[in-house]
PDB file of N, CA, C and O in Angstrom:
ATOM      1  N   SER A   1       0.836  -1.183   0.000  1.00 77.00           N
ATOM      2  CA  SER A   1       0.000   0.000   0.000  1.00 77.00           C
ATOM      3  C   SER A   1       0.881   1.247   0.000  1.00 77.00           C
ATOM      4  O   SER A   1       1.998   1.225   0.506  1.00 77.00           O
ATOM      5  N   PRO A   2       0.378   2.350  -0.526  1.00 84.00           N
ATOM      6  CA  PRO A   2       1.179   3.576  -0.577  1.00 84.00           C
ATOM      7  C   PRO A   2       1.435   4.151   0.817  1.00 84.00           C
ATOM      8  O   PRO A   2       0.619   4.002   1.723  1.00 84.00           O
ATOM      9  N   VAL A   3       2.539   4.820   0.955  1.00 91.00           N
ATOM     10  CA  VAL A   3       2.906   5.458   2.218  1.00 91.00           C
ATOM     11  C   VAL A   3       2.259   6.844   2.258  1.00 91.00           C
ATOM     12  O   VAL A   3       2.319   7.593   1.287  1.00 91.00           O
ATOM     13  N   LEU A   4       1.653   7.155   3.388  1.00 93.00           N
ATOM     14  CA  LEU A   4       1.047   8.470   3.542  1.00 93.00           C
ATOM     15  C   LEU A   4       2.118   9.529   3.765  1.00 93.00           C
ATOM     16  O   LEU A   4       3.195   9.242   4.305  1.00 93.00           O
ATOM     17  N   PRO A   5       1.848  10.774   3.379  1.00 96.00           N
ATOM     18  CA  PRO A   5       2.814  11.854   3.606  1.00 96.00           C
ATOM     19  C   PRO A   5       3.123  11.992   5.094  1.00 96.00           C
ATOM     20  O   PRO A   5       2.248  11.826   5.942  1.00 96.00           O
ATOM     21  N   ALA A   6       4.375  12.316   5.385  1.00 94.00           N
ATOM     22  CA  ALA A   6       4.828  12.392   6.777  1.00 94.00           C
ATOM     23  C   ALA A   6       4.710  13.786   7.380  1.00 94.00           C
ATOM     24  O   ALA A   6       4.858  13.946   8.585  1.00 94.00           O
ATOM     25  N   ASP A   7       4.464  14.793   6.558  1.00 96.00           N
ATOM     26  CA  ASP A   7       4.331  16.143   7.094  1.00 96.00           C
ATOM     27  C   ASP A   7       3.269  16.910   6.303  1.00 96.00           C
ATOM     28  O   ASP A   7       2.823  16.481   5.241  1.00 96.00           O
ATOM     29  N   LEU A   8       2.865  18.052   6.842  1.00 96.00           N
ATOM     30  CA  LEU A   8       1.785  18.815   6.235  1.00 96.00           C
ATOM     31  C   LEU A   8       2.122  19.312   4.829  1.00 96.00           C
ATOM     32  O   LEU A   8       1.283  19.198   3.938  1.00 96.00           O
ATOM     33  N   PRO A   9       3.308  19.848   4.568  1.00 97.00           N
ATOM     34  CA  PRO A   9       3.598  20.283   3.199  1.00 97.00           C
ATOM     35  C   PRO A   9       3.487  19.144   2.174  1.00 97.00           C
ATOM     36  O   PRO A   9       2.927  19.336   1.087  1.00 97.00           O
ATOM     37  N   ALA A  10       3.974  17.975   2.529  1.00 97.00           N
ATOM     38  CA  ALA A  10       3.882  16.831   1.612  1.00 97.00           C
ATOM     39  C   ALA A  10       2.426  16.405   1.441  1.00 97.00           C
ATOM     40  O   ALA A  10       2.003  16.035   0.332  1.00 97.00           O
ATOM     41  N   ALA A  11       1.635  16.459   2.509  1.00 97.00           N
ATOM     42  CA  ALA A  11       0.219  16.105   2.415  1.00 97.00           C
ATOM     43  C   ALA A  11      -0.531  17.092   1.527  1.00 97.00           C
ATOM     44  O   ALA A  11      -1.392  16.696   0.732  1.00 97.00           O
ATOM     45  N   LEU A  12      -0.203  18.367   1.628  1.00 98.00           N
ATOM     46  CA  LEU A  12      -0.846  19.366   0.777  1.00 98.00           C
ATOM     47  C   LEU A  12      -0.476  19.167  -0.681  1.00 98.00           C
ATOM     48  O   LEU A  12      -1.324  19.330  -1.573  1.00 98.00           O
ATOM     49  N   ASP A  13       0.779  18.817  -0.941  1.00 97.00           N
ATOM     50  CA  ASP A  13       1.199  18.534  -2.319  1.00 97.00           C
ATOM     51  C   ASP A  13       0.450  17.325  -2.875  1.00 97.00           C
ATOM     52  O   ASP A  13       0.012  17.335  -4.036  1.00 97.00           O
ATOM     53  N   ALA A  14       0.280  16.303  -2.061  1.00 96.00           N
ATOM     54  CA  ALA A  14      -0.453  15.112  -2.495  1.00 96.00           C
ATOM     55  C   ALA A  14      -1.926  15.455  -2.732  1.00 96.00           C
ATOM     56  O   ALA A  14      -2.525  14.981  -3.706  1.00 96.00           O
ATOM     57  N   PHE A  15      -2.497  16.273  -1.875  1.00 97.00           N
ATOM     58  CA  PHE A  15      -3.880  16.708  -2.044  1.00 97.00           C
ATOM     59  C   PHE A  15      -4.040  17.486  -3.352  1.00 97.00           C
ATOM     60  O   PHE A  15      -4.970  17.244  -4.122  1.00 97.00           O
ATOM     61  N   ALA A  16      -3.122  18.407  -3.613  1.00 97.00           N
ATOM     62  CA  ALA A  16      -3.189  19.216  -4.830  1.00 97.00           C
ATOM     63  C   ALA A  16      -3.047  18.354  -6.084  1.00 97.00           C
ATOM     64  O   ALA A  16      -3.621  18.674  -7.133  1.00 97.00           O
ATOM     65  N   ALA A  17      -2.297  17.282  -5.982  1.00 96.00           N
ATOM     66  CA  ALA A  17      -2.060  16.409  -7.134  1.00 96.00           C
ATOM     67  C   ALA A  17      -3.189  15.402  -7.360  1.00 96.00           C
ATOM     68  O   ALA A  17      -3.229  14.747  -8.400  1.00 96.00           O
ATOM     69  N   ASP A  18      -4.117  15.279  -6.427  1.00 96.00           N
ATOM     70  CA  ASP A  18      -5.208  14.314  -6.538  1.00 96.00           C
ATOM     71  C   ASP A  18      -6.350  14.920  -7.359  1.00 96.00           C
ATOM     72  O   ASP A  18      -7.219  15.608  -6.828  1.00 96.00           O
ATOM     73  N   ASP A  19      -6.340  14.647  -8.650  1.00 96.00           N
ATOM     74  CA  ASP A  19      -7.327  15.240  -9.547  1.00 96.00           C
ATOM     75  C   ASP A  19      -8.755  14.816  -9.221  1.00 96.00           C
ATOM     76  O   ASP A  19      -9.686  15.621  -9.313  1.00 96.00           O
ATOM     77  N   ALA A  20      -8.943  13.550  -8.837  1.00 97.00           N
ATOM     78  CA  ALA A  20     -10.291  13.068  -8.528  1.00 97.00           C
ATOM     79  C   ALA A  20     -10.864  13.792  -7.311  1.00 97.00           C
ATOM     80  O   ALA A  20     -12.025  14.234  -7.329  1.00 97.00           O
ATOM     81  N   LEU A  21     -10.080  13.932  -6.267  1.00 96.00           N
ATOM     82  CA  LEU A  21     -10.555  14.606  -5.056  1.00 96.00           C
ATOM     83  C   LEU A  21     -10.785  16.094  -5.324  1.00 96.00           C
ATOM     84  O   LEU A  21     -11.776  16.669  -4.864  1.00 96.00           O
ATOM     85  N   THR A  22      -9.880  16.707  -6.060  1.00 95.00           N
ATOM     86  CA  THR A  22     -10.035  18.116  -6.407  1.00 95.00           C
ATOM     87  C   THR A  22     -11.320  18.344  -7.195  1.00 95.00           C
ATOM     88  O   THR A  22     -12.031  19.327  -6.969  1.00 95.00           O
ATOM     89  N   LYS A  23     -11.624  17.426  -8.086  1.00 97.00           N
ATOM     90  CA  LYS A  23     -12.846  17.546  -8.885  1.00 97.00           C
ATOM     91  C   LYS A  23     -14.087  17.426  -8.008  1.00 97.00           C
ATOM     92  O   LYS A  23     -15.042  18.184  -8.160  1.00 97.00           O
ATOM     93  N   VAL A  24     -14.095  16.495  -7.063  1.00 97.00           N
ATOM     94  CA  VAL A  24     -15.240  16.311  -6.167  1.00 97.00           C
ATOM     95  C   VAL A  24     -15.436  17.527  -5.269  1.00 97.00           C
ATOM     96  O   VAL A  24     -16.564  17.995  -5.068  1.00 97.00           O
ATOM     97  N   LEU A  25     -14.344  18.032  -4.715  1.00 98.00           N
ATOM     98  CA  LEU A  25     -14.441  19.154  -3.769  1.00 98.00           C
ATOM     99  C   LEU A  25     -14.624  20.499  -4.468  1.00 98.00           C
ATOM    100  O   LEU A  25     -15.088  21.459  -3.848  1.00 98.00           O
ATOM    101  N   GLY A  26     -14.190  20.574  -5.697  1.00 97.00           N
ATOM    102  CA  GLY A  26     -14.305  21.819  -6.448  1.00 97.00           C
ATOM    103  C   GLY A  26     -13.024  22.628  -6.401  1.00 97.00           C
ATOM    104  O   GLY A  26     -12.292  22.611  -5.405  1.00 97.00           O
ATOM    105  N   GLU A  27     -12.781  23.330  -7.485  1.00 96.00           N
ATOM    106  CA  GLU A  27     -11.553  24.116  -7.616  1.00 96.00           C
ATOM    107  C   GLU A  27     -11.488  25.251  -6.595  1.00 96.00           C
ATOM    108  O   GLU A  27     -10.438  25.511  -6.004  1.00 96.00           O
ATOM    109  N   LYS A  28     -12.608  25.917  -6.348  1.00 97.00           N
ATOM    110  CA  LYS A  28     -12.608  27.052  -5.423  1.00 97.00           C
ATOM    111  C   LYS A  28     -12.271  26.601  -4.000  1.00 97.00           C
ATOM    112  O   LYS A  28     -11.437  27.216  -3.324  1.00 97.00           O
ATOM    113  N   PHE A  29     -12.916  25.523  -3.535  1.00 98.00           N
ATOM    114  CA  PHE A  29     -12.620  25.020  -2.194  1.00 98.00           C
ATOM    115  C   PHE A  29     -11.172  24.563  -2.107  1.00 98.00           C
ATOM    116  O   PHE A  29     -10.467  24.896  -1.151  1.00 98.00           O
ATOM    117  N   THR A  30     -10.726  23.787  -3.099  1.00 98.00           N
ATOM    118  CA  THR A  30      -9.362  23.244  -3.086  1.00 98.00           C
ATOM    119  C   THR A  30      -8.328  24.348  -3.047  1.00 98.00           C
ATOM    120  O   THR A  30      -7.404  24.310  -2.225  1.00 98.00           O
ATOM    121  N   SER A  31      -8.459  25.335  -3.903  1.00 97.00           N
ATOM    122  CA  SER A  31      -7.460  26.409  -3.937  1.00 97.00           C
ATOM    123  C   SER A  31      -7.491  27.238  -2.653  1.00 97.00           C
ATOM    124  O   SER A  31      -6.446  27.634  -2.131  1.00 97.00           O
ATOM    125  N   SER A  32      -8.690  27.479  -2.113  1.00 98.00           N
ATOM    126  CA  SER A  32      -8.797  28.238  -0.857  1.00 98.00           C
ATOM    127  C   SER A  32      -8.176  27.464   0.298  1.00 98.00           C
ATOM    128  O   SER A  32      -7.432  28.029   1.116  1.00 98.00           O
ATOM    129  N   TYR A  33      -8.480  26.178   0.389  1.00 98.00           N
ATOM    130  CA  TYR A  33      -7.947  25.347   1.464  1.00 98.00           C
ATOM    131  C   TYR A  33      -6.423  25.275   1.390  1.00 98.00           C
ATOM    132  O   TYR A  33      -5.739  25.429   2.411  1.00 98.00           O
ATOM    133  N   LEU A  34      -5.906  25.053   0.188  1.00 98.00           N
ATOM    134  CA  LEU A  34      -4.450  24.964   0.032  1.00 98.00           C
ATOM    135  C   LEU A  34      -3.773  26.286   0.394  1.00 98.00           C
ATOM    136  O   LEU A  34      -2.741  26.295   1.073  1.00 98.00           O
ATOM    137  N   ALA A  35      -4.348  27.395  -0.019  1.00 98.00           N
ATOM    138  CA  ALA A  35      -3.774  28.705   0.316  1.00 98.00           C
ATOM    139  C   ALA A  35      -3.775  28.929   1.829  1.00 98.00           C
ATOM    140  O   ALA A  35      -2.781  29.395   2.399  1.00 98.00           O
ATOM    141  N   TYR A  36      -4.884  28.594   2.481  1.00 98.00           N
ATOM    142  CA  TYR A  36      -5.003  28.768   3.928  1.00 98.00           C
ATOM    143  C   TYR A  36      -3.978  27.915   4.670  1.00 98.00           C
ATOM    144  O   TYR A  36      -3.294  28.393   5.581  1.00 98.00           O
ATOM    145  N   LYS A  37      -3.878  26.642   4.303  1.00 98.00           N
ATOM    146  CA  LYS A  37      -2.962  25.737   5.007  1.00 98.00           C
ATOM    147  C   LYS A  37      -1.502  26.079   4.716  1.00 98.00           C
ATOM    148  O   LYS A  37      -0.650  25.964   5.593  1.00 98.00           O
ATOM    149  N   ARG A  38      -1.182  26.512   3.505  1.00 98.00           N
ATOM    150  CA  ARG A  38       0.206  26.898   3.202  1.00 98.00           C
ATOM    151  C   ARG A  38       0.584  28.167   3.955  1.00 98.00           C
ATOM    152  O   ARG A  38       1.729  28.317   4.400  1.00 98.00           O
ATOM    153  N   ASP A  39      -0.369  29.076   4.118  1.00 98.00           N
ATOM    154  CA  ASP A  39      -0.117  30.263   4.934  1.00 98.00           C
ATOM    155  C   ASP A  39       0.097  29.865   6.391  1.00 98.00           C
ATOM    156  O   ASP A  39       0.955  30.428   7.076  1.00 98.00           O
ATOM    157  N   GLU A  40      -0.667  28.891   6.866  1.00 96.00           N
ATOM    158  CA  GLU A  40      -0.501  28.387   8.232  1.00 96.00           C
ATOM    159  C   GLU A  40       0.909  27.831   8.434  1.00 96.00           C
ATOM    160  O   GLU A  40       1.544  28.090   9.465  1.00 96.00           O
ATOM    161  N   ILE A  41       1.404  27.100   7.466  1.00 96.00           N
ATOM    162  CA  ILE A  41       2.765  26.551   7.540  1.00 96.00           C
ATOM    163  C   ILE A  41       3.780  27.687   7.606  1.00 96.00           C
ATOM    164  O   ILE A  41       4.703  27.663   8.425  1.00 96.00           O
ATOM    165  N   ALA A  42       3.612  28.684   6.751  1.00 97.00           N
ATOM    166  CA  ALA A  42       4.545  29.814   6.730  1.00 97.00           C
ATOM    167  C   ALA A  42       4.549  30.562   8.060  1.00 97.00           C
ATOM    168  O   ALA A  42       5.611  30.930   8.578  1.00 97.00           O
ATOM    169  N   ARG A  43       3.357  30.762   8.642  1.00 96.00           N
ATOM    170  CA  ARG A  43       3.282  31.450   9.942  1.00 96.00           C
ATOM    171  C   ARG A  43       3.939  30.622  11.032  1.00 96.00           C
ATOM    172  O   ARG A  43       4.648  31.156  11.891  1.00 96.00           O
ATOM    173  N   PHE A  44       3.741  29.309  11.017  1.00 93.00           N
ATOM    174  CA  PHE A  44       4.349  28.443  12.016  1.00 93.00           C
ATOM    175  C   PHE A  44       5.868  28.450  11.899  1.00 93.00           C
ATOM    176  O   PHE A  44       6.573  28.470  12.906  1.00 93.00           O
ATOM    177  N   GLN A  45       6.379  28.455  10.685  1.00 92.00           N
ATOM    178  CA  GLN A  45       7.827  28.428  10.488  1.00 92.00           C
ATOM    179  C   GLN A  45       8.495  29.714  10.964  1.00 92.00           C
ATOM    180  O   GLN A  45       9.681  29.720  11.260  1.00 92.00           O
ATOM    181  N   ARG A  46       7.739  30.805  11.069  1.00 94.00           N
ATOM    182  CA  ARG A  46       8.288  32.066  11.591  1.00 94.00           C
ATOM    183  C   ARG A  46       8.226  32.127  13.119  1.00 94.00           C
ATOM    184  O   ARG A  46       8.785  33.042  13.721  1.00 94.00           O
ATOM    185  N   HIS A  47       7.569  31.181  13.744  1.00 93.00           N
ATOM    186  CA  HIS A  47       7.368  31.165  15.192  1.00 93.00           C
ATOM    187  C   HIS A  47       8.498  30.391  15.877  1.00 93.00           C
ATOM    188  O   HIS A  47       8.889  29.330  15.424  1.00 93.00           O
ATOM    189  N   VAL A  48       9.000  30.940  16.962  1.00 91.00           N
ATOM    190  CA  VAL A  48      10.008  30.248  17.766  1.00 91.00           C
ATOM    191  C   VAL A  48       9.277  29.488  18.859  1.00 91.00           C
ATOM    192  O   VAL A  48       8.577  30.087  19.684  1.00 91.00           O
ATOM    193  N   THR A  49       9.419  28.178  18.858  1.00 91.00           N
ATOM    194  CA  THR A  49       8.735  27.367  19.859  1.00 91.00           C
ATOM    195  C   THR A  49       9.460  27.459  21.207  1.00 91.00           C
ATOM    196  O   THR A  49      10.624  27.871  21.283  1.00 91.00           O
ATOM    197  N   ASP A  50       8.778  27.055  22.266  1.00 92.00           N
ATOM    198  CA  ASP A  50       9.395  27.028  23.593  1.00 92.00           C
ATOM    199  C   ASP A  50      10.618  26.123  23.607  1.00 92.00           C
ATOM    200  O   ASP A  50      11.636  26.438  24.220  1.00 92.00           O
ATOM    201  N   TRP A  51      10.525  24.981  22.928  1.00 92.00           N
ATOM    202  CA  TRP A  51      11.648  24.043  22.865  1.00 92.00           C
ATOM    203  C   TRP A  51      12.846  24.684  22.183  1.00 92.00           C
ATOM    204  O   TRP A  51      13.970  24.585  22.683  1.00 92.00           O
ATOM    205  N   GLU A  52      12.620  25.363  21.063  1.00 91.00           N
ATOM    206  CA  GLU A  52      13.733  26.012  20.362  1.00 91.00           C
ATOM    207  C   GLU A  52      14.379  27.079  21.234  1.00 91.00           C
ATOM    208  O   GLU A  52      15.607  27.186  21.288  1.00 91.00           O
ATOM    209  N   PHE A  53      13.559  27.862  21.918  1.00 92.00           N
ATOM    210  CA  PHE A  53      14.108  28.897  22.777  1.00 92.00           C
ATOM    211  C   PHE A  53      14.946  28.290  23.889  1.00 92.00           C
ATOM    212  O   PHE A  53      16.068  28.724  24.153  1.00 92.00           O
ATOM    213  N   THR A  54      14.419  27.267  24.532  1.00 91.00           N
ATOM    214  CA  THR A  54      15.143  26.606  25.622  1.00 91.00           C
ATOM    215  C   THR A  54      16.426  25.953  25.122  1.00 91.00           C
ATOM    216  O   THR A  54      17.474  26.036  25.766  1.00 91.00           O
ATOM    217  N   GLU A  55      16.357  25.336  23.969  1.00 92.00           N
ATOM    218  CA  GLU A  55      17.488  24.605  23.406  1.00 92.00           C
ATOM    219  C   GLU A  55      18.619  25.530  22.948  1.00 92.00           C
ATOM    220  O   GLU A  55      19.783  25.242  23.155  1.00 92.00           O
ATOM    221  N   TYR A  56      18.274  26.653  22.334  1.00 91.00           N
ATOM    222  CA  TYR A  56      19.296  27.459  21.673  1.00 91.00           C
ATOM    223  C   TYR A  56      19.590  28.802  22.345  1.00 91.00           C
ATOM    224  O   TYR A  56      20.573  29.446  22.001  1.00 91.00           O
ATOM    225  N   ALA A  57      18.773  29.243  23.270  1.00 91.00           N
ATOM    226  CA  ALA A  57      18.965  30.566  23.856  1.00 91.00           C
ATOM    227  C   ALA A  57      19.512  30.504  25.287  1.00 91.00           C
ATOM    228  O   ALA A  57      19.447  31.490  26.016  1.00 91.00           O
ATOM    229  N   TYR A  58      20.057  29.381  25.676  1.00 83.00           N
ATOM    230  CA  TYR A  58      20.549  29.236  27.049  1.00 83.00           C
ATOM    231  C   TYR A  58      21.662  30.214  27.384  1.00 83.00           C
ATOM    232  O   TYR A  58      21.868  30.554  28.529  1.00 83.00           O
ATOM    233  N   HIS A  59      22.386  30.662  26.390  1.00 79.00           N
ATOM    234  CA  HIS A  59      23.535  31.544  26.635  1.00 79.00           C
ATOM    235  C   HIS A  59      23.149  33.024  26.651  1.00 79.00           C
ATOM    236  O   HIS A  59      23.998  33.877  26.875  1.00 79.00           O
ATOM    237  N   LEU A  60      21.890  33.343  26.436  1.00 80.00           N
ATOM    238  CA  LEU A  60      21.493  34.762  26.427  1.00 80.00           C
ATOM    239  C   LEU A  60      21.373  35.326  27.817  1.00 80.00           C
ATOM    240  O   LEU A  60      21.080  34.742  28.767  1.00 80.00           O
TER     241      LEU A  60
END
């Protein structure tokens, strides 16, 4: 059986590539959902988590 994507960006790419699902859900929903989730990823990547702060800022 196929392996499922291991992270959100890969899952979004797989979703975008699924023509049958995109057709069922509609182009407007699909494009809106993908834009929203990709923006969510970008916002998360700009955020410093508590773990990162604790791990890397000990010398401050």
